[in-house]
Amino acid sequence: MDIIYYWKDYADDLKHGRLGYFRSASPKLSELVMDAPDYIWVVKTPAGLKGELQLLARLRCVDSPTVPFTRQTGEHYAFYDPSHSASVRFIDSGTPQAIEAVSSWMRRAYPKAISGNFQGPLGQQPLRGDVLTELRRIAARFGIEPFLASNPL
């Protein structure tokens, strides 16, 4: 089991070093983490392409924080290890073909998340079975690099 997470503030979080965790006011994130996911797959809407998605990274999920941070009351967390060898960035996932493949997959797998603009718990979904297999197939077409290898901005 894995998780897909809509990373709205991707560029800003990278720029300011907010790495190693995702937070949400919704308890859904904590519920997903209880299933012991292997990875958190992250997506975002490319600039100017509302309703479309880009697959950014696959991050190794861990049980506890690997970097210092301050917990906020009422927030729920999922942790990942940004320096783990299995945490990778998809370096060519911003092409029109890649965006179309990921967007089409998401429309089939999670239509409510798309129609709800990934707000709140809609931006956090479980990945299991055929849905996860299909995402892995799509991702296998993209080049990868270690997540912390370079500045993607």
PDB file of C-alpha atoms in Angstrom:
ATOM      1  CA  MET A   1       0.000   0.000   0.000  1.00  0.00           C
ATOM      2  CA  ASP A   2       1.193   3.496  -0.851  1.00  0.00           C
ATOM      3  CA  ILE A   3      -0.257   7.000  -0.623  1.00  0.00           C
ATOM      4  CA  ILE A   4      -0.750   9.659  -3.265  1.00  0.00           C
ATOM      5  CA  TYR A   5      -0.449  13.195  -1.915  1.00  0.00           C
ATOM      6  CA  TYR A   6      -1.229  16.465  -3.653  1.00  0.00           C
ATOM      7  CA  TRP A   7       1.740  18.743  -2.810  1.00  0.00           C
ATOM      8  CA  LYS A   8       0.270  22.182  -3.327  1.00  0.00           C
ATOM      9  CA  ASP A   9       3.269  24.186  -2.031  1.00  0.00           C
ATOM     10  CA  TYR A  10       5.989  22.040  -3.601  1.00  0.00           C
ATOM     11  CA  ALA A  11       8.313  24.822  -4.807  1.00  0.00           C
ATOM     12  CA  ASP A  12       7.889  26.928  -1.681  1.00  0.00           C
ATOM     13  CA  ASP A  13       8.456  23.969   0.642  1.00  0.00           C
ATOM     14  CA  LEU A  14      11.635  22.974  -1.198  1.00  0.00           C
ATOM     15  CA  LYS A  15      12.889  26.555  -1.215  1.00  0.00           C
ATOM     16  CA  HIS A  16      12.371  26.904   2.539  1.00  0.00           C
ATOM     17  CA  GLY A  17      13.615  23.425   3.478  1.00  0.00           C
ATOM     18  CA  ARG A  18      10.248  22.117   4.679  1.00  0.00           C
ATOM     19  CA  LEU A  19      11.058  18.501   3.902  1.00  0.00           C
ATOM     20  CA  GLY A  20      10.510  15.149   5.563  1.00  0.00           C
ATOM     21  CA  TYR A  21       6.838  15.462   6.388  1.00  0.00           C
ATOM     22  CA  PHE A  22       3.409  16.253   5.054  1.00  0.00           C
ATOM     23  CA  ARG A  23       0.712  17.694   7.261  1.00  0.00           C
ATOM     24  CA  SER A  24      -3.028  17.958   7.053  1.00  0.00           C
ATOM     25  CA  ALA A  25      -5.886  19.171   9.212  1.00  0.00           C
ATOM     26  CA  SER A  26      -7.791  16.089   8.066  1.00  0.00           C
ATOM     27  CA  PRO A  27      -7.391  12.864  10.045  1.00  0.00           C
ATOM     28  CA  LYS A  28      -7.389  10.989   6.726  1.00  0.00           C
ATOM     29  CA  LEU A  29      -3.599  11.364   6.482  1.00  0.00           C
ATOM     30  CA  SER A  30      -3.104   9.663   9.865  1.00  0.00           C
ATOM     31  CA  GLU A  31      -5.520   6.898   8.837  1.00  0.00           C
ATOM     32  CA  LEU A  32      -3.543   6.250   5.657  1.00  0.00           C
ATOM     33  CA  VAL A  33      -0.265   6.152   7.570  1.00  0.00           C
ATOM     34  CA  MET A  34      -1.683   3.497   9.934  1.00  0.00           C
ATOM     35  CA  ASP A  35      -1.710   1.088   6.966  1.00  0.00           C
ATOM     36  CA  ALA A  36       2.122   1.261   6.883  1.00  0.00           C
ATOM     37  CA  PRO A  37       2.632   2.580   3.340  1.00  0.00           C
ATOM     38  CA  ASP A  38       5.948   2.003   1.588  1.00  0.00           C
ATOM     39  CA  TYR A  39       5.903   5.213  -0.444  1.00  0.00           C
ATOM     40  CA  ILE A  40       4.223   8.562  -0.769  1.00  0.00           C
ATOM     41  CA  TRP A  41       3.784   9.540  -4.411  1.00  0.00           C
ATOM     42  CA  VAL A  42       3.427  13.279  -4.855  1.00  0.00           C
ATOM     43  CA  VAL A  43       1.636  15.220  -7.573  1.00  0.00           C
ATOM     44  CA  LYS A  44       0.880  18.868  -8.279  1.00  0.00           C
ATOM     45  CA  THR A  45      -0.934  20.939 -10.866  1.00  0.00           C
ATOM     46  CA  PRO A  46       1.542  22.353 -13.389  1.00  0.00           C
ATOM     47  CA  ALA A  47       1.382  26.142 -13.750  1.00  0.00           C
ATOM     48  CA  GLY A  48      -1.413  27.183 -16.092  1.00  0.00           C
ATOM     49  CA  LEU A  49      -2.840  23.660 -16.467  1.00  0.00           C
ATOM     50  CA  LYS A  50      -5.811  23.523 -14.108  1.00  0.00           C
ATOM     51  CA  GLY A  51      -7.242  20.028 -13.850  1.00  0.00           C
ATOM     52  CA  GLU A  52      -3.976  18.427 -15.011  1.00  0.00           C
ATOM     53  CA  LEU A  53      -1.346  16.703 -12.862  1.00  0.00           C
ATOM     54  CA  GLN A  54       2.377  16.184 -12.857  1.00  0.00           C
ATOM     55  CA  LEU A  55       3.978  13.306 -10.954  1.00  0.00           C
ATOM     56  CA  LEU A  56       6.802  14.899  -8.971  1.00  0.00           C
ATOM     57  CA  ALA A  57       8.359  12.235  -6.783  1.00  0.00           C
ATOM     58  CA  ARG A  58       8.130   8.930  -4.981  1.00  0.00           C
ATOM     59  CA  LEU A  59       9.242   9.304  -1.364  1.00  0.00           C
ATOM     60  CA  ARG A  60      10.152   6.546   1.086  1.00  0.00           C
ATOM     61  CA  CYS A  61       7.596   6.620   3.898  1.00  0.00           C
ATOM     62  CA  VAL A  62       8.987   6.279   7.433  1.00  0.00           C
ATOM     63  CA  ASP A  63       7.410   5.975  10.885  1.00  0.00           C
ATOM     64  CA  SER A  64       9.026   8.996  12.494  1.00  0.00           C
ATOM     65  CA  PRO A  65      10.576  12.292  11.385  1.00  0.00           C
ATOM     66  CA  THR A  66      14.073  12.206   9.902  1.00  0.00           C
ATOM     67  CA  VAL A  67      14.468  15.982  10.050  1.00  0.00           C
ATOM     68  CA  PRO A  68      13.637  18.416  12.846  1.00  0.00           C
ATOM     69  CA  PHE A  69      10.265  20.148  12.701  1.00  0.00           C
ATOM     70  CA  THR A  70       7.626  21.507  15.055  1.00  0.00           C
ATOM     71  CA  ARG A  71       4.325  19.676  15.375  1.00  0.00           C
ATOM     72  CA  GLN A  72       1.209  21.827  15.194  1.00  0.00           C
ATOM     73  CA  THR A  73      -1.777  21.085  17.422  1.00  0.00           C
ATOM     74  CA  GLY A  74      -4.635  19.517  15.486  1.00  0.00           C
ATOM     75  CA  GLU A  75      -2.457  18.564  12.507  1.00  0.00           C
ATOM     76  CA  HIS A  76      -1.939  15.033  11.200  1.00  0.00           C
ATOM     77  CA  TYR A  77       1.375  13.923   9.693  1.00  0.00           C
ATOM     78  CA  ALA A  78       2.984  11.504   7.280  1.00  0.00           C
ATOM     79  CA  PHE A  79       6.769  11.285   7.325  1.00  0.00           C
ATOM     80  CA  TYR A  80       9.213  10.496   4.554  1.00  0.00           C
ATOM     81  CA  ASP A  81      12.979  10.289   4.302  1.00  0.00           C
ATOM     82  CA  PRO A  82      14.088  12.764   1.608  1.00  0.00           C
ATOM     83  CA  SER A  83      17.632  11.358   1.585  1.00  0.00           C
ATOM     84  CA  HIS A  84      16.683   7.661   1.359  1.00  0.00           C
ATOM     85  CA  SER A  85      18.022   5.976  -1.773  1.00  0.00           C
ATOM     86  CA  ALA A  86      14.459   5.005  -2.750  1.00  0.00           C
ATOM     87  CA  SER A  87      13.212   8.619  -2.554  1.00  0.00           C
ATOM     88  CA  VAL A  88      13.352   9.849  -6.131  1.00  0.00           C
ATOM     89  CA  ARG A  89      12.292  12.791  -8.243  1.00  0.00           C
ATOM     90  CA  PHE A  90      10.830  12.185 -11.697  1.00  0.00           C
ATOM     91  CA  ILE A  91      12.972  14.443 -13.870  1.00  0.00           C
ATOM     92  CA  ASP A  92      10.989  14.359 -17.110  1.00  0.00           C
ATOM     93  CA  SER A  93       7.427  14.169 -15.806  1.00  0.00           C
ATOM     94  CA  GLY A  94       6.616  17.706 -16.960  1.00  0.00           C
ATOM     95  CA  THR A  95       6.301  16.900 -20.647  1.00  0.00           C
ATOM     96  CA  PRO A  96       2.843  17.152 -22.225  1.00  0.00           C
ATOM     97  CA  GLN A  97       2.762  13.375 -22.729  1.00  0.00           C
ATOM     98  CA  ALA A  98       3.731  12.667 -19.115  1.00  0.00           C
ATOM     99  CA  ILE A  99       1.191  15.137 -17.753  1.00  0.00           C
ATOM    100  CA  GLU A 100      -1.524  13.605 -19.933  1.00  0.00           C
ATOM    101  CA  ALA A 101      -0.676  10.070 -18.771  1.00  0.00           C
ATOM    102  CA  VAL A 102      -0.753  10.996 -15.074  1.00  0.00           C
ATOM    103  CA  SER A 103      -3.852  13.186 -15.435  1.00  0.00           C
ATOM    104  CA  SER A 104      -5.786  10.479 -17.318  1.00  0.00           C
ATOM    105  CA  TRP A 105      -4.814   7.902 -14.717  1.00  0.00           C
ATOM    106  CA  MET A 106      -5.934  10.183 -11.880  1.00  0.00           C
ATOM    107  CA  ARG A 107      -9.266  10.942 -13.593  1.00  0.00           C
ATOM    108  CA  ARG A 108      -9.985   7.213 -13.819  1.00  0.00           C
ATOM    109  CA  ALA A 109      -8.680   6.276 -10.372  1.00  0.00           C
ATOM    110  CA  TYR A 110      -9.852   9.256  -8.291  1.00  0.00           C
ATOM    111  CA  PRO A 111     -12.458  11.332 -10.131  1.00  0.00           C
ATOM    112  CA  LYS A 112     -13.745  12.929  -6.909  1.00  0.00           C
ATOM    113  CA  ALA A 113     -10.268  14.213  -6.056  1.00  0.00           C
ATOM    114  CA  ILE A 114     -10.049  15.938  -9.448  1.00  0.00           C
ATOM    115  CA  SER A 115     -13.552  17.418  -9.267  1.00  0.00           C
ATOM    116  CA  GLY A 116     -12.917  18.565  -5.682  1.00  0.00           C
ATOM    117  CA  ASN A 117      -9.647  20.263  -6.688  1.00  0.00           C
ATOM    118  CA  PHE A 118      -7.664  18.125  -4.209  1.00  0.00           C
ATOM    119  CA  GLN A 119      -9.001  20.142  -1.279  1.00  0.00           C
ATOM    120  CA  GLY A 120      -8.474  18.699   2.214  1.00  0.00           C
ATOM    121  CA  PRO A 121      -8.722  14.911   2.358  1.00  0.00           C
ATOM    122  CA  LEU A 122      -9.271  14.720  -1.419  1.00  0.00           C
ATOM    123  CA  GLY A 123      -5.544  15.485  -1.813  1.00  0.00           C
ATOM    124  CA  GLN A 124      -4.607  12.310   0.071  1.00  0.00           C
ATOM    125  CA  GLN A 125      -5.584   8.951  -1.353  1.00  0.00           C
ATOM    126  CA  PRO A 126      -4.597   5.312  -0.789  1.00  0.00           C
ATOM    127  CA  LEU A 127      -2.806   3.499  -3.584  1.00  0.00           C
ATOM    128  CA  ARG A 128      -3.485  -0.219  -3.760  1.00  0.00           C
ATOM    129  CA  GLY A 129      -3.857  -3.043  -6.253  1.00  0.00           C
ATOM    130  CA  ASP A 130      -4.424  -2.226  -9.911  1.00  0.00           C
ATOM    131  CA  VAL A 131      -4.405   1.544  -9.284  1.00  0.00           C
ATOM    132  CA  LEU A 132      -0.900   1.339  -7.814  1.00  0.00           C
ATOM    133  CA  THR A 133       0.278  -1.069 -10.507  1.00  0.00           C
ATOM    134  CA  GLU A 134      -0.874   1.317 -13.219  1.00  0.00           C
ATOM    135  CA  LEU A 135       0.873   4.279 -11.573  1.00  0.00           C
ATOM    136  CA  ARG A 136       4.093   2.264 -11.328  1.00  0.00           C
ATOM    137  CA  ARG A 137       3.819   1.476 -15.057  1.00  0.00           C
ATOM    138  CA  ILE A 138       3.395   5.156 -15.887  1.00  0.00           C
ATOM    139  CA  ALA A 139       6.267   6.192 -13.612  1.00  0.00           C
ATOM    140  CA  ALA A 140       8.598   3.572 -15.124  1.00  0.00           C
ATOM    141  CA  ARG A 141       8.633   5.674 -18.328  1.00  0.00           C
ATOM    142  CA  PHE A 142      10.153   8.668 -16.530  1.00  0.00           C
ATOM    143  CA  GLY A 143      13.771   9.286 -15.695  1.00  0.00           C
ATOM    144  CA  ILE A 144      14.632   9.512 -12.011  1.00  0.00           C
ATOM    145  CA  GLU A 145      17.237  11.082  -9.794  1.00  0.00           C
ATOM    146  CA  PRO A 146      17.692  11.091  -6.023  1.00  0.00           C
ATOM    147  CA  PHE A 147      15.106  13.403  -4.495  1.00  0.00           C
ATOM    148  CA  LEU A 148      17.751  15.685  -2.992  1.00  0.00           C
ATOM    149  CA  ALA A 149      20.091  15.559  -6.010  1.00  0.00           C
ATOM    150  CA  SER A 150      19.434  19.040  -7.349  1.00  0.00           C
ATOM    151  CA  ASN A 151      17.246  22.074  -7.121  1.00  0.00           C
ATOM    152  CA  PRO A 152      14.222  21.445  -9.386  1.00  0.00           C
ATOM    153  CA  LEU A 153      13.203  25.101  -9.546  1.00  0.00           C
TER     154      LEU A 153
END
